[in-house]
Each structure stands twice: as structure tokens, then as C-alpha cells.
Amino acid sequence: MRVFFKLLAVLVLGLSLGACSMFGHKRETIDTMPVEKLYATAHNDLMSGDYAASTRDYQRLIARFPSGDYNEQAQLELAYSQYKDNQPDDAYSTINRFIKTYPTQKHVDYAYYLRGLINFSRTNGFIERFVSRQGSQARRDQAYNLQAFDDFAELARRFPDSAYTADARQRMIFLRNILAQYEINVAEFYLRNQAYVASADRAQYVIEHYQQAPQTGDALAILARSYLALDQKQQAENVRKVLALNYPDHPYLTDPKWPHSPSTLRKLIPFSGHH
């Protein structure tokens, strides 16, 4: 009988230990996981597209382990997770904090690139996700496009050999054209409303700041028309010669009334490209 009770006691103890182990495992959460496992959990959530979960996991890792390689990588991936989760303000704050805290970190070039992407995506409205049109962007406020251009430019300047720089430069070209078209839109508006000094100023700005943009021809044409309207005929003729030399097929050379005002019907058509 004594042997029986000893065996029973050993069995109960074994079951108790097993139960503790089992329930202890079930209770393991992001508040108790070791850093390696917590990072793996957050990264898996990120890769599977569960950005809300990955954001929560990375934030908890950063709070629990405020230093070390896992913390630094978690900050980078947190910014990306927030960016993908359409939280640009949070993402921008996170990536700026990373750049300021770790200016020489081995992946800081990616941080600059991601900062540019965050601003690059801010001006894409809901409709433009389905209807891609450069003209619609060129009618929006350009503050974020300007900031994105500066972000990509800083990446290219600081890290010319980075794996992300080639893509950043292509995005800069796209943004340059968007910004130039915005100035042309405004210049045309002033021209149609007989604000000739203002239209000339906007056109001159495009010529000086976006020389390689395809909108430079339009800028020269608007400048020539503005000079004519201001009775500065010699300046207008000089600009016209430059236009003819560089853009011999520009419509202004054969149609001095270019650009024509859009029709009333065209103004009523969304995304028709009118300014």
C-alpha cells in the first residue's frame, strides 16, 4: 500500500509539472517572449500582410528591449509596417526618429529611401489608386511631392552607390515632371485671367528650376505670350526663337492663341486633364 501511494504521488507530481508546462506555454505572449521569438513573430506578421499585428508586436519589442540589434531592426520594420498600414504620419515619425538616433547605422540608406516613399505615397488619393493619371496629381497641393523629392535627393547625395538610389532617381524624375506641370497649370490660369506678370513669373520658374522637364516648352510659350501681352515685343521674340530652336513642333509656333481654354463640357468631365 505504501508503494502504491508513492507511485501515485509521483504520478500526480508528473501530471502537475506537465500541466504547468503546458499552460505556461499557452500563457506566453508578446509581454513574455524572448526578444528573438518576439522579433520572429512580428516579422512573420509583417510578411503575411497583417500590418496591425506586426505594428503592435514591433512596438512592444521596442518598449521591452530598448537597445540592441533587434531594437534597431524593429524600428525600421515598424516604420515600413505603418507605411503599409496607411499610417503615414506615424511611419514618418518613426523613420525620422530612427535616422536621428542611428545616423551611421548600416541600413540608414534604406531609412532615407523609406522616408521618401512615405511622402511619395501621400498625394495618391483613393480615386488615383484606380485611375492613374499624372495630370490629376499635378492639380493637387505639392508640399508632399516637394518633400519626397528632397528625401530622394538626400539619399542620392549621401549614398550614391546605395541599392535604392537608382529607383530614387527615377522617382525624382517623375516628381520633377509633376512639379513642373503644376507650375504650368498655375501659369496657364494666370494667363487666362490676364495676370501676365504672374504667368511670366511662373513660366520663368519652370525654365530655371526644371530645365530637363518636358514642360519647359510650354513654359517658354507661356513666357512669350506673357511678354507680348505686356507689350515687351523684343523679349517675346527672343523667347520665341529659343522655343523654335529647342521645340520646333510646339503648337504655339503655329497657333499664337495657345493654350486654348477648355470647353465648358470638358470642365464637367472628371480627370479630363483640364487645368
Coordinates of C-alpha atoms in Angstrom, one line a residue:
M1 CA 0.0 0.0 0.0
R2 CA 2.9 2.4 0.9
V3 CA 4.4 1.6 -2.5
F4 CA 1.1 2.4 -4.2
F5 CA 0.9 5.8 -2.5
K6 CA 4.5 6.6 -3.5
L7 CA 3.7 5.8 -7.1
L8 CA 0.5 7.8 -7.0
A9 CA 2.4 10.8 -5.6
V10 CA 5.0 10.6 -8.4
L11 CA 2.2 10.4 -11.0
V12 CA 0.4 13.4 -9.6
L13 CA 3.6 15.4 -9.5
G14 CA 4.4 14.5 -13.0
L15 CA 1.0 15.5 -14.2
S16 CA 1.2 18.8 -12.3
L17 CA 4.5 19.6 -13.8
G18 CA 3.2 18.8 -17.3
A19 CA 0.2 20.9 -16.8
C20 CA 2.3 23.8 -15.6
S21 CA 4.5 23.5 -18.6
M22 CA 1.5 23.3 -21.0
F23 CA -0.4 26.2 -19.5
G24 CA 2.8 28.2 -19.1
H25 CA 3.4 27.8 -22.8
K26 CA -0.1 28.9 -23.6
R27 CA 0.3 32.0 -21.5
E28 CA 3.4 33.1 -23.4
T29 CA 2.6 36.4 -25.1
I30 CA 4.4 39.4 -26.6
D31 CA 4.9 40.6 -23.0
T32 CA 6.8 37.4 -22.0
M33 CA 8.5 36.2 -25.2
P34 CA 12.3 36.4 -25.5
V35 CA 13.5 39.1 -28.0
E36 CA 14.4 36.6 -30.7
K37 CA 10.9 35.0 -30.7
L38 CA 9.1 38.3 -30.4
Y39 CA 11.0 39.7 -33.4
A40 CA 10.3 36.5 -35.4
T41 CA 6.6 36.8 -34.6
A42 CA 6.5 40.5 -35.6
H43 CA 8.4 39.7 -38.8
N44 CA 6.1 36.8 -39.7
D45 CA 3.1 39.1 -39.2
L46 CA 4.7 41.7 -41.5
M47 CA 5.5 39.2 -44.2
S48 CA 1.9 37.8 -44.1
G49 CA 0.4 41.3 -44.5
D50 CA -1.1 41.6 -41.0
Y51 CA 0.3 45.1 -40.5
A52 CA -1.8 45.9 -37.5
A53 CA -0.4 42.9 -35.7
S54 CA 3.2 43.5 -36.8
T55 CA 2.9 47.1 -35.7
R56 CA 1.7 46.1 -32.3
D57 CA 4.5 43.4 -32.0
Y58 CA 7.3 45.8 -33.1
Q59 CA 6.1 48.5 -30.7
R60 CA 6.1 46.0 -27.8
L61 CA 9.6 44.8 -28.7
I62 CA 11.0 48.3 -28.8
A63 CA 9.4 49.1 -25.4
R64 CA 10.6 45.9 -23.8
F65 CA 14.1 45.8 -25.3
P66 CA 15.2 49.5 -25.7
S67 CA 18.6 48.8 -27.2
G68 CA 20.4 46.3 -29.4
D69 CA 20.3 45.0 -32.9
Y70 CA 16.8 43.7 -32.6
N71 CA 15.6 47.0 -31.5
E72 CA 17.2 48.9 -34.4
Q73 CA 15.8 46.4 -37.0
A74 CA 12.4 46.5 -35.3
Q75 CA 12.3 50.3 -35.7
L76 CA 13.0 50.1 -39.4
E77 CA 10.4 47.4 -39.9
L78 CA 7.9 49.2 -37.7
A79 CA 8.1 52.2 -40.0
Y80 CA 7.5 50.0 -43.0
S81 CA 4.6 48.3 -41.3
Q82 CA 3.0 51.6 -40.5
Y83 CA 3.6 52.8 -44.1
K84 CA 1.9 49.7 -45.5
D85 CA -0.9 50.1 -43.0
N86 CA -1.7 53.6 -44.4
Q87 CA -0.4 55.4 -41.3
P88 CA 1.9 57.9 -43.0
D89 CA 2.2 60.3 -40.1
D90 CA 3.2 57.5 -37.7
A91 CA 5.6 56.0 -40.2
Y92 CA 7.2 59.3 -40.9
S93 CA 7.7 60.0 -37.2
T94 CA 9.2 56.5 -36.7
I95 CA 11.6 56.7 -39.6
N96 CA 12.7 60.3 -38.7
R97 CA 13.4 59.1 -35.1
F98 CA 15.5 56.2 -36.5
I99 CA 17.6 58.5 -38.8
K100 CA 18.3 60.9 -35.9
T101 CA 19.1 58.2 -33.4
Y102 CA 21.2 56.0 -35.7
P103 CA 22.7 58.3 -38.5
T104 CA 25.5 55.7 -39.2
Q105 CA 23.5 52.5 -38.9
K106 CA 24.3 50.1 -41.8
H107 CA 20.7 50.3 -43.1
V108 CA 20.2 54.1 -42.8
D109 CA 20.2 54.4 -46.6
Y110 CA 17.0 52.4 -46.6
A111 CA 15.6 54.7 -44.0
Y112 CA 16.1 57.7 -46.2
Y113 CA 14.5 55.8 -49.1
L114 CA 11.6 54.7 -47.0
R115 CA 11.1 58.3 -45.8
G116 CA 10.9 59.4 -49.5
L117 CA 8.3 56.6 -50.2
I118 CA 6.1 57.7 -47.3
N119 CA 5.9 61.2 -48.7
F120 CA 5.7 60.0 -52.3
S121 CA 2.5 58.0 -51.5
R122 CA 0.8 60.8 -49.5
T123 CA -0.6 62.6 -52.6
N124 CA -2.1 59.5 -54.1
G125 CA -5.8 59.8 -53.4
F126 CA -8.3 57.0 -53.2
I127 CA -9.5 57.5 -56.8
E128 CA -6.0 57.6 -58.2
R129 CA -5.4 54.1 -56.9
F130 CA -7.8 53.0 -59.6
V131 CA -7.4 55.8 -62.2
S132 CA -3.7 56.5 -62.7
R133 CA -3.2 60.0 -64.2
Q134 CA -0.3 62.3 -63.9
G135 CA -2.4 65.3 -64.6
S136 CA -4.6 64.7 -61.5
Q137 CA -1.6 64.7 -59.3
A138 CA -0.4 67.9 -60.9
R139 CA -3.5 69.7 -59.7
R140 CA -3.0 68.7 -56.1
D141 CA -1.1 70.6 -53.4
Q142 CA 2.6 69.8 -54.0
A143 CA 4.0 70.0 -50.5
Y144 CA 4.5 66.3 -50.1
N145 CA 5.8 65.9 -53.6
L146 CA 8.4 68.5 -52.8
Q147 CA 9.3 66.8 -49.6
A148 CA 9.6 63.4 -51.3
F149 CA 11.8 64.9 -54.0
D150 CA 14.1 66.3 -51.3
D151 CA 14.1 63.0 -49.4
F152 CA 15.2 61.1 -52.5
A153 CA 17.7 63.8 -53.4
E154 CA 19.3 63.5 -49.9
L155 CA 19.5 59.7 -50.4
A156 CA 21.2 60.1 -53.8
R157 CA 23.6 62.7 -52.3
R158 CA 24.6 60.8 -49.2
F159 CA 24.5 57.3 -50.7
P160 CA 25.2 57.5 -54.4
D161 CA 26.1 53.7 -54.5
S162 CA 23.1 52.5 -52.5
A163 CA 20.9 49.8 -53.9
Y164 CA 18.0 52.1 -53.5
T165 CA 19.4 55.2 -55.3
A166 CA 18.6 54.2 -58.8
D167 CA 15.0 53.8 -58.0
A168 CA 15.0 57.1 -56.0
R169 CA 16.4 58.9 -59.1
Q170 CA 13.7 57.6 -61.3
R171 CA 11.1 58.8 -58.8
M172 CA 12.8 62.2 -58.7
I173 CA 12.3 62.4 -62.5
F174 CA 8.7 61.6 -62.1
L175 CA 8.3 64.1 -59.3
R176 CA 10.2 66.8 -61.2
N177 CA 7.7 66.4 -64.1
I178 CA 4.7 66.5 -61.7
L179 CA 6.0 69.7 -60.1
A180 CA 6.8 71.3 -63.4
Q181 CA 3.3 70.5 -64.7
Y182 CA 1.8 72.0 -61.5
E183 CA 3.6 75.3 -62.2
I184 CA 2.4 75.2 -65.8
N185 CA -1.1 74.7 -64.7
V186 CA -0.9 77.8 -62.4
A187 CA 0.8 79.8 -65.2
E188 CA -2.0 79.0 -67.6
F189 CA -4.5 80.0 -65.1
Y190 CA -2.9 83.4 -64.6
L191 CA -2.5 83.8 -68.4
R192 CA -6.2 83.1 -69.0
N193 CA -7.1 85.6 -66.3
Q194 CA -4.8 88.3 -67.8
A195 CA -2.4 88.3 -64.8
Y196 CA 0.5 88.4 -67.2
V197 CA 3.3 89.3 -64.7
A198 CA 2.3 86.3 -62.6
S199 CA 2.1 84.0 -65.6
A200 CA 5.5 85.2 -66.7
D201 CA 7.0 84.6 -63.3
R202 CA 5.6 81.0 -63.1
A203 CA 6.9 80.2 -66.6
Q204 CA 10.3 81.6 -65.8
Y205 CA 10.4 79.5 -62.6
V206 CA 9.8 76.3 -64.6
I207 CA 12.6 77.3 -67.1
E208 CA 15.1 78.0 -64.3
H209 CA 14.3 75.1 -62.0
Y210 CA 13.0 72.3 -64.2
Q211 CA 15.2 72.7 -67.3
Q212 CA 15.1 69.0 -68.3
A213 CA 11.3 68.6 -67.8
P214 CA 9.2 68.1 -70.9
Q215 CA 7.1 71.1 -69.7
T216 CA 9.9 73.5 -70.5
G217 CA 8.5 74.1 -74.0
D218 CA 5.1 75.1 -72.5
A219 CA 6.9 77.4 -70.1
L220 CA 8.7 79.2 -73.0
A221 CA 5.4 79.5 -74.9
I222 CA 3.6 81.0 -71.9
L223 CA 6.5 83.4 -71.3
A224 CA 6.4 84.6 -74.9
R225 CA 2.7 85.2 -74.7
S226 CA 3.0 87.0 -71.4
Y227 CA 5.7 89.3 -72.8
L228 CA 3.5 90.1 -75.8
A229 CA 0.6 90.9 -73.6
L230 CA 2.9 93.2 -71.5
D231 CA 4.0 94.9 -74.8
Q232 CA 7.6 93.6 -74.4
K233 CA 7.8 92.6 -78.0
Q234 CA 11.6 92.1 -78.2
Q235 CA 11.7 89.9 -75.2
A236 CA 8.8 87.9 -76.6
E237 CA 10.6 87.4 -79.9
N238 CA 13.8 86.3 -78.2
V239 CA 11.9 83.7 -76.2
R240 CA 10.0 82.6 -79.3
K241 CA 13.4 81.9 -81.1
V242 CA 14.6 79.8 -78.2
L243 CA 11.3 77.9 -78.3
A244 CA 11.6 77.3 -82.1
L245 CA 15.2 76.2 -81.7
N246 CA 14.5 73.7 -78.9
Y247 CA 10.9 72.7 -79.5
P248 CA 10.3 73.2 -83.2
D249 CA 7.0 71.3 -83.1
H250 CA 5.4 73.2 -80.2
P251 CA 1.8 74.2 -81.1
Y252 CA 2.4 77.9 -80.0
L253 CA 4.7 78.4 -83.0
T254 CA 1.7 77.9 -85.4
D255 CA -1.1 78.9 -83.1
P256 CA -0.4 82.2 -81.2
K257 CA -3.6 81.7 -79.1
W258 CA -2.2 78.5 -77.5
P259 CA -3.1 77.4 -74.8
H260 CA -6.9 77.4 -75.5
S261 CA -9.3 77.5 -72.6
P262 CA -11.1 74.1 -72.0
S263 CA -14.7 73.8 -73.1
T264 CA -17.5 74.0 -70.5
L265 CA -18.3 70.4 -71.3
R266 CA -14.7 69.3 -70.7
K267 CA -14.6 71.0 -67.3
L268 CA -17.5 68.8 -66.2
I269 CA -15.7 65.6 -67.0
P270 CA -13.7 64.2 -64.0
F271 CA -10.0 63.6 -64.7
S272 CA -10.3 65.0 -68.3
G273 CA -6.9 66.7 -67.9
H274 CA -8.1 70.3 -68.0
H275 CA -6.4 72.8 -65.7

